[in-house]
Amino acid sequence: MADGTHIFADAPLDGLVACPECDALYRAAEVPPGSRAVCARCHTVLISPRRHAGMAIISLALASIVLVAGALWFPFLRIDTRGLWQQATLWDVATSFPVGPLLIVSVAVTAAIVVLPIVRAALILYTLVPVVFDRPARPLAARAFALSESLRPWSMAEVFAIGCAVSLVKIADLATLSLGPAFFMFAALVVVTVIQDQLVCRWSVWRSISPV
Ligand SMILES: [Zn+2]
């Protein structure tokens, strides 16, 4: 066990916490900010409170909304070959198949890389802004946070980024590629999303929005 890492003891403490990976049930302990409580069986992090994490998470959620909006607006990719060129925005990429059976692909891609990141950021803001500013939690905060958590696996910005990288390698020999501002904004969105998910201590959020 590394320094600053706590494994739960069977102490008479209020509340229980279940490991999301192996379903082991523990009595929750007070974990000091900066330390972590991990599952004794599978070492999944259960509680990891950090000082000032709330404001950082809010900032990152706002940043992700701005990055998605920018990625939709600015050029994503430009392809030049034999004097011809084609430029596309992220919106063009996501809605490549406006009709026909492949429409479902466009809908799924748009949802996974555009709609879900914005919805998740909005739900996080709805949940955390009152808590961080010492206001009473919103009436639907628990539902909003639960929905945000359930949408997490479906927000696939990073999968799209990897797909883009593979595609670019494939067509790099056929044409001259220029990456637009939207590509880098999208790459930044992936990093921001990962950092935000790492900062969120789900136990702390649930406790802060639960009625006392
Ligand atoms: Zn576990």
mmCIF file of C-alpha atoms and ligand atoms in Angstrom:
data_model
loop_
_atom_site.group_PDB
_atom_site.id
_atom_site.type_symbol
_atom_site.label_atom_id
_atom_site.label_comp_id
_atom_site.label_asym_id
_atom_site.label_seq_id
_atom_site.Cartn_x
_atom_site.Cartn_y
_atom_site.Cartn_z
ATOM 1 C CA MET A 1 0.000 0.000 0.000
ATOM 2 C CA ALA A 2 1.540 3.285 -1.110
ATOM 3 C CA ASP A 3 1.767 6.315 1.144
ATOM 4 C CA GLY A 4 -1.434 8.352 1.163
ATOM 5 C CA THR A 5 -3.536 5.333 0.164
ATOM 6 C CA HIS A 6 -6.041 3.987 2.664
ATOM 7 C CA ILE A 7 -7.792 0.665 2.654
ATOM 8 C CA PHE A 8 -11.028 0.567 4.588
ATOM 9 C CA ALA A 9 -11.099 -0.794 8.077
ATOM 10 C CA ASP A 10 -14.273 -2.238 9.523
ATOM 11 C CA ALA A 11 -14.981 0.806 11.669
ATOM 12 C CA PRO A 12 -18.353 2.034 12.930
ATOM 13 C CA LEU A 13 -18.811 4.769 10.348
ATOM 14 C CA ASP A 14 -21.878 6.097 8.645
ATOM 15 C CA GLY A 15 -22.657 5.087 5.119
ATOM 16 C CA LEU A 16 -21.617 2.241 2.900
ATOM 17 C CA VAL A 17 -19.743 2.304 -0.371
ATOM 18 C CA ALA A 18 -19.771 -0.446 -2.993
ATOM 19 C CA CYS A 19 -16.905 -1.165 -5.343
ATOM 20 C CA PRO A 20 -18.162 -0.515 -8.897
ATOM 21 C CA GLU A 21 -15.904 -3.252 -10.269
ATOM 22 C CA CYS A 22 -16.287 -6.214 -7.894
ATOM 23 C CA ASP A 23 -19.332 -5.204 -5.793
ATOM 24 C CA ALA A 24 -17.464 -5.539 -2.492
ATOM 25 C CA LEU A 25 -19.258 -3.505 0.179
ATOM 26 C CA TYR A 26 -17.415 -1.360 2.691
ATOM 27 C CA ARG A 27 -18.169 1.008 5.481
ATOM 28 C CA ALA A 28 -17.054 4.409 4.200
ATOM 29 C CA ALA A 29 -14.258 6.187 6.037
ATOM 30 C CA GLU A 30 -13.314 9.840 6.094
ATOM 31 C CA VAL A 31 -10.505 10.148 3.579
ATOM 32 C CA PRO A 32 -8.335 13.279 3.810
ATOM 33 C CA PRO A 33 -8.091 15.408 0.655
ATOM 34 C CA GLY A 34 -5.271 14.193 -1.574
ATOM 35 C CA SER A 35 -5.492 10.604 -0.312
ATOM 36 C CA ARG A 36 -7.384 7.709 -1.803
ATOM 37 C CA ALA A 37 -9.438 4.825 -0.512
ATOM 38 C CA VAL A 38 -9.180 1.750 -2.703
ATOM 39 C CA CYS A 39 -10.979 -1.568 -2.846
ATOM 40 C CA ALA A 40 -8.979 -4.151 -0.910
ATOM 41 C CA ARG A 41 -9.964 -6.854 -3.395
ATOM 42 C CA CYS A 42 -9.477 -5.253 -6.834
ATOM 43 C CA HIS A 43 -7.760 -1.942 -5.969
ATOM 44 C CA THR A 44 -10.387 0.190 -7.728
ATOM 45 C CA VAL A 45 -10.319 3.740 -6.370
ATOM 46 C CA LEU A 46 -13.485 4.271 -4.311
ATOM 47 C CA ILE A 47 -12.944 7.645 -2.666
ATOM 48 C CA SER A 48 -10.404 10.266 -3.782
ATOM 49 C CA PRO A 49 -11.339 13.704 -2.484
ATOM 50 C CA ARG A 50 -9.248 16.639 -3.642
ATOM 51 C CA ARG A 51 -9.237 20.214 -2.430
ATOM 52 C CA HIS A 52 -10.720 22.714 -4.867
ATOM 53 C CA ALA A 53 -11.620 19.883 -7.263
ATOM 54 C CA GLY A 54 -15.175 21.227 -7.630
ATOM 55 C CA MET A 55 -14.085 24.501 -9.220
ATOM 56 C CA ALA A 56 -11.607 22.681 -11.465
ATOM 57 C CA ILE A 57 -14.331 20.266 -12.625
ATOM 58 C CA ILE A 58 -16.696 23.162 -13.347
ATOM 59 C CA SER A 59 -13.984 24.923 -15.355
ATOM 60 C CA LEU A 60 -13.237 21.770 -17.337
ATOM 61 C CA ALA A 61 -16.956 21.173 -18.016
ATOM 62 C CA LEU A 62 -17.260 24.731 -19.369
ATOM 63 C CA ALA A 63 -14.079 24.220 -21.397
ATOM 64 C CA SER A 64 -15.444 21.037 -22.943
ATOM 65 C CA ILE A 65 -18.630 22.845 -24.048
ATOM 66 C CA VAL A 66 -16.541 25.610 -25.649
ATOM 67 C CA LEU A 67 -14.261 23.046 -27.322
ATOM 68 C CA VAL A 68 -17.161 21.060 -28.786
ATOM 69 C CA ALA A 69 -18.774 24.268 -30.085
ATOM 70 C CA GLY A 70 -15.439 25.400 -31.579
ATOM 71 C CA ALA A 71 -14.776 21.978 -33.072
ATOM 72 C CA LEU A 72 -18.159 22.134 -34.799
ATOM 73 C CA TRP A 73 -17.540 25.608 -36.191
ATOM 74 C CA PHE A 74 -13.924 25.593 -37.398
ATOM 75 C CA PRO A 75 -12.511 23.438 -40.233
ATOM 76 C CA PHE A 76 -11.583 19.941 -39.084
ATOM 77 C CA LEU A 77 -9.618 18.629 -42.037
ATOM 78 C CA ARG A 78 -8.550 19.712 -45.497
ATOM 79 C CA ILE A 79 -7.502 17.286 -48.198
ATOM 80 C CA ASP A 80 -5.536 18.439 -51.261
ATOM 81 C CA THR A 81 -4.842 16.224 -54.244
ATOM 82 C CA ARG A 82 -4.105 17.016 -57.890
ATOM 83 C CA GLY A 83 -5.185 20.628 -57.560
ATOM 84 C CA LEU A 84 -8.502 19.735 -55.967
ATOM 85 C CA TRP A 85 -9.263 20.257 -52.327
ATOM 86 C CA GLN A 86 -12.002 19.419 -49.909
ATOM 87 C CA GLN A 87 -12.547 20.867 -46.446
ATOM 88 C CA ALA A 88 -14.871 19.564 -43.773
ATOM 89 C CA THR A 89 -15.994 20.626 -40.340
ATOM 90 C CA LEU A 90 -16.675 18.171 -37.547
ATOM 91 C CA TRP A 91 -20.379 18.649 -38.209
ATOM 92 C CA ASP A 92 -19.825 17.642 -41.865
ATOM 93 C CA VAL A 93 -17.952 14.555 -40.671
ATOM 94 C CA ALA A 94 -20.645 13.577 -38.195
ATOM 95 C CA THR A 95 -23.468 14.088 -40.696
ATOM 96 C CA SER A 96 -21.770 12.484 -43.702
ATOM 97 C CA PHE A 97 -24.783 10.279 -44.419
ATOM 98 C CA PRO A 98 -27.894 12.494 -44.225
ATOM 99 C CA VAL A 99 -30.200 9.936 -45.891
ATOM 100 C CA GLY A 100 -30.484 6.205 -46.392
ATOM 101 C CA PRO A 101 -29.626 3.298 -44.117
ATOM 102 C CA LEU A 102 -26.318 4.895 -43.098
ATOM 103 C CA LEU A 103 -28.280 7.737 -41.491
ATOM 104 C CA ILE A 104 -28.161 5.712 -38.285
ATOM 105 C CA VAL A 105 -24.354 5.941 -38.427
ATOM 106 C CA SER A 106 -24.545 9.736 -38.674
ATOM 107 C CA VAL A 107 -26.997 9.900 -35.768
ATOM 108 C CA ALA A 108 -24.834 7.617 -33.616
ATOM 109 C CA VAL A 109 -21.608 9.502 -34.408
ATOM 110 C CA THR A 110 -23.247 12.879 -33.780
ATOM 111 C CA ALA A 111 -24.625 11.638 -30.471
ATOM 112 C CA ALA A 112 -21.367 10.054 -29.327
ATOM 113 C CA ILE A 113 -18.956 12.866 -30.189
ATOM 114 C CA VAL A 114 -21.098 16.030 -30.075
ATOM 115 C CA VAL A 115 -24.317 15.636 -28.084
ATOM 116 C CA LEU A 116 -23.147 13.427 -25.227
ATOM 117 C CA PRO A 117 -20.062 15.471 -24.265
ATOM 118 C CA ILE A 118 -22.230 18.611 -24.123
ATOM 119 C CA VAL A 119 -25.041 16.870 -22.209
ATOM 120 C CA ARG A 120 -22.578 15.371 -19.707
ATOM 121 C CA ALA A 121 -20.910 18.742 -19.162
ATOM 122 C CA ALA A 122 -24.312 20.389 -18.646
ATOM 123 C CA LEU A 123 -25.352 17.706 -16.141
ATOM 124 C CA ILE A 124 -22.078 18.098 -14.223
ATOM 125 C CA LEU A 125 -22.577 21.867 -14.099
ATOM 126 C CA TYR A 126 -26.188 21.449 -12.939
ATOM 127 C CA THR A 127 -25.030 19.090 -10.190
ATOM 128 C CA LEU A 128 -21.873 20.782 -8.970
ATOM 129 C CA VAL A 129 -22.325 24.541 -9.388
ATOM 130 C CA PRO A 130 -24.695 24.940 -6.392
ATOM 131 C CA VAL A 131 -22.547 22.623 -4.240
ATOM 132 C CA VAL A 132 -19.297 24.426 -5.022
ATOM 133 C CA PHE A 133 -20.862 27.817 -4.314
ATOM 134 C CA ASP A 134 -22.347 26.601 -1.007
ATOM 135 C CA ARG A 135 -25.922 26.663 -2.231
ATOM 136 C CA PRO A 136 -28.493 23.921 -1.601
ATOM 137 C CA ALA A 137 -28.254 21.088 -4.115
ATOM 138 C CA ARG A 138 -30.691 21.244 -7.028
ATOM 139 C CA PRO A 139 -33.798 19.074 -6.591
ATOM 140 C CA LEU A 140 -32.859 16.812 -9.495
ATOM 141 C CA ALA A 141 -29.106 16.813 -8.786
ATOM 142 C CA ALA A 142 -28.988 13.113 -7.898
ATOM 143 C CA ARG A 143 -30.802 12.137 -11.091
ATOM 144 C CA ALA A 144 -28.625 14.474 -13.158
ATOM 145 C CA PHE A 145 -25.407 13.036 -11.736
ATOM 146 C CA ALA A 146 -26.652 9.457 -12.137
ATOM 147 C CA LEU A 147 -27.537 10.198 -15.760
ATOM 148 C CA SER A 148 -24.133 11.785 -16.338
ATOM 149 C CA GLU A 149 -22.448 8.676 -14.938
ATOM 150 C CA SER A 150 -24.589 6.323 -17.014
ATOM 151 C CA LEU A 151 -23.743 8.274 -20.181
ATOM 152 C CA ARG A 152 -20.013 8.155 -19.499
ATOM 153 C CA PRO A 153 -19.287 4.924 -21.448
ATOM 154 C CA TRP A 154 -21.232 6.249 -24.456
ATOM 155 C CA SER A 155 -19.315 9.509 -24.774
ATOM 156 C CA MET A 156 -16.782 8.356 -27.336
ATOM 157 C CA ALA A 157 -14.751 11.402 -28.282
ATOM 158 C CA GLU A 158 -11.518 9.479 -27.680
ATOM 159 C CA VAL A 159 -12.685 6.538 -29.844
ATOM 160 C CA PHE A 160 -13.460 8.989 -32.651
ATOM 161 C CA ALA A 161 -10.016 10.593 -32.215
ATOM 162 C CA ILE A 162 -8.307 7.204 -32.546
ATOM 163 C CA GLY A 163 -10.443 6.405 -35.597
ATOM 164 C CA CYS A 164 -9.423 9.722 -37.164
ATOM 165 C CA ALA A 165 -5.749 9.013 -36.489
ATOM 166 C CA VAL A 166 -5.956 5.593 -38.162
ATOM 167 C CA SER A 167 -7.842 7.038 -41.149
ATOM 168 C CA LEU A 168 -5.332 9.859 -41.573
ATOM 169 C CA VAL A 169 -2.449 7.376 -41.670
ATOM 170 C CA LYS A 170 -4.313 5.368 -44.329
ATOM 171 C CA ILE A 171 -4.952 8.306 -46.670
ATOM 172 C CA ALA A 172 -1.753 10.242 -45.990
ATOM 173 C CA ASP A 173 -0.099 8.638 -49.042
ATOM 174 C CA LEU A 174 -2.983 9.506 -51.363
ATOM 175 C CA ALA A 175 -3.414 13.197 -50.662
ATOM 176 C CA THR A 176 -1.980 16.143 -48.777
ATOM 177 C CA LEU A 177 -3.700 16.510 -45.426
ATOM 178 C CA SER A 178 -4.008 19.713 -43.416
ATOM 179 C CA LEU A 179 -5.409 19.580 -39.919
ATOM 180 C CA GLY A 180 -7.691 22.478 -39.037
ATOM 181 C CA PRO A 181 -8.243 24.201 -35.670
ATOM 182 C CA ALA A 182 -11.201 21.907 -34.963
ATOM 183 C CA PHE A 183 -8.939 18.853 -34.988
ATOM 184 C CA PHE A 184 -6.781 20.294 -32.216
ATOM 185 C CA MET A 185 -9.817 21.520 -30.285
ATOM 186 C CA PHE A 186 -11.214 18.022 -30.468
ATOM 187 C CA ALA A 187 -7.910 16.572 -29.289
ATOM 188 C CA ALA A 188 -7.996 19.031 -26.379
ATOM 189 C CA LEU A 189 -11.576 17.924 -25.628
ATOM 190 C CA VAL A 190 -10.388 14.327 -25.247
ATOM 191 C CA VAL A 191 -7.684 15.400 -22.773
ATOM 192 C CA VAL A 192 -10.080 17.686 -20.862
ATOM 193 C CA THR A 193 -12.639 14.870 -20.585
ATOM 194 C CA VAL A 194 -10.070 12.427 -19.222
ATOM 195 C CA ILE A 195 -8.792 14.944 -16.638
ATOM 196 C CA GLN A 196 -12.341 15.839 -15.607
ATOM 197 C CA ASP A 197 -13.304 12.187 -15.101
ATOM 198 C CA GLN A 198 -10.150 11.666 -13.040
ATOM 199 C CA LEU A 199 -10.924 14.672 -10.832
ATOM 200 C CA VAL A 200 -14.502 13.672 -10.037
ATOM 201 C CA CYS A 201 -14.680 11.824 -6.706
ATOM 202 C CA ARG A 202 -18.053 10.160 -7.085
ATOM 203 C CA TRP A 203 -18.398 9.426 -3.392
ATOM 204 C CA SER A 204 -17.819 13.075 -2.499
ATOM 205 C CA VAL A 205 -20.331 14.266 -5.108
ATOM 206 C CA TRP A 206 -23.000 11.814 -3.944
ATOM 207 C CA ARG A 207 -22.491 12.819 -0.338
ATOM 208 C CA SER A 208 -22.613 16.539 -1.139
ATOM 209 C CA ILE A 209 -25.923 16.290 -3.045
ATOM 210 C CA SER A 210 -27.615 13.792 -0.730
ATOM 211 C CA PRO A 211 -30.140 15.228 1.735
ATOM 212 C CA VAL A 212 -28.737 15.209 5.260
HETATM 213 ZN ZN ZN B 1 -13.346 -4.037 -5.956
#
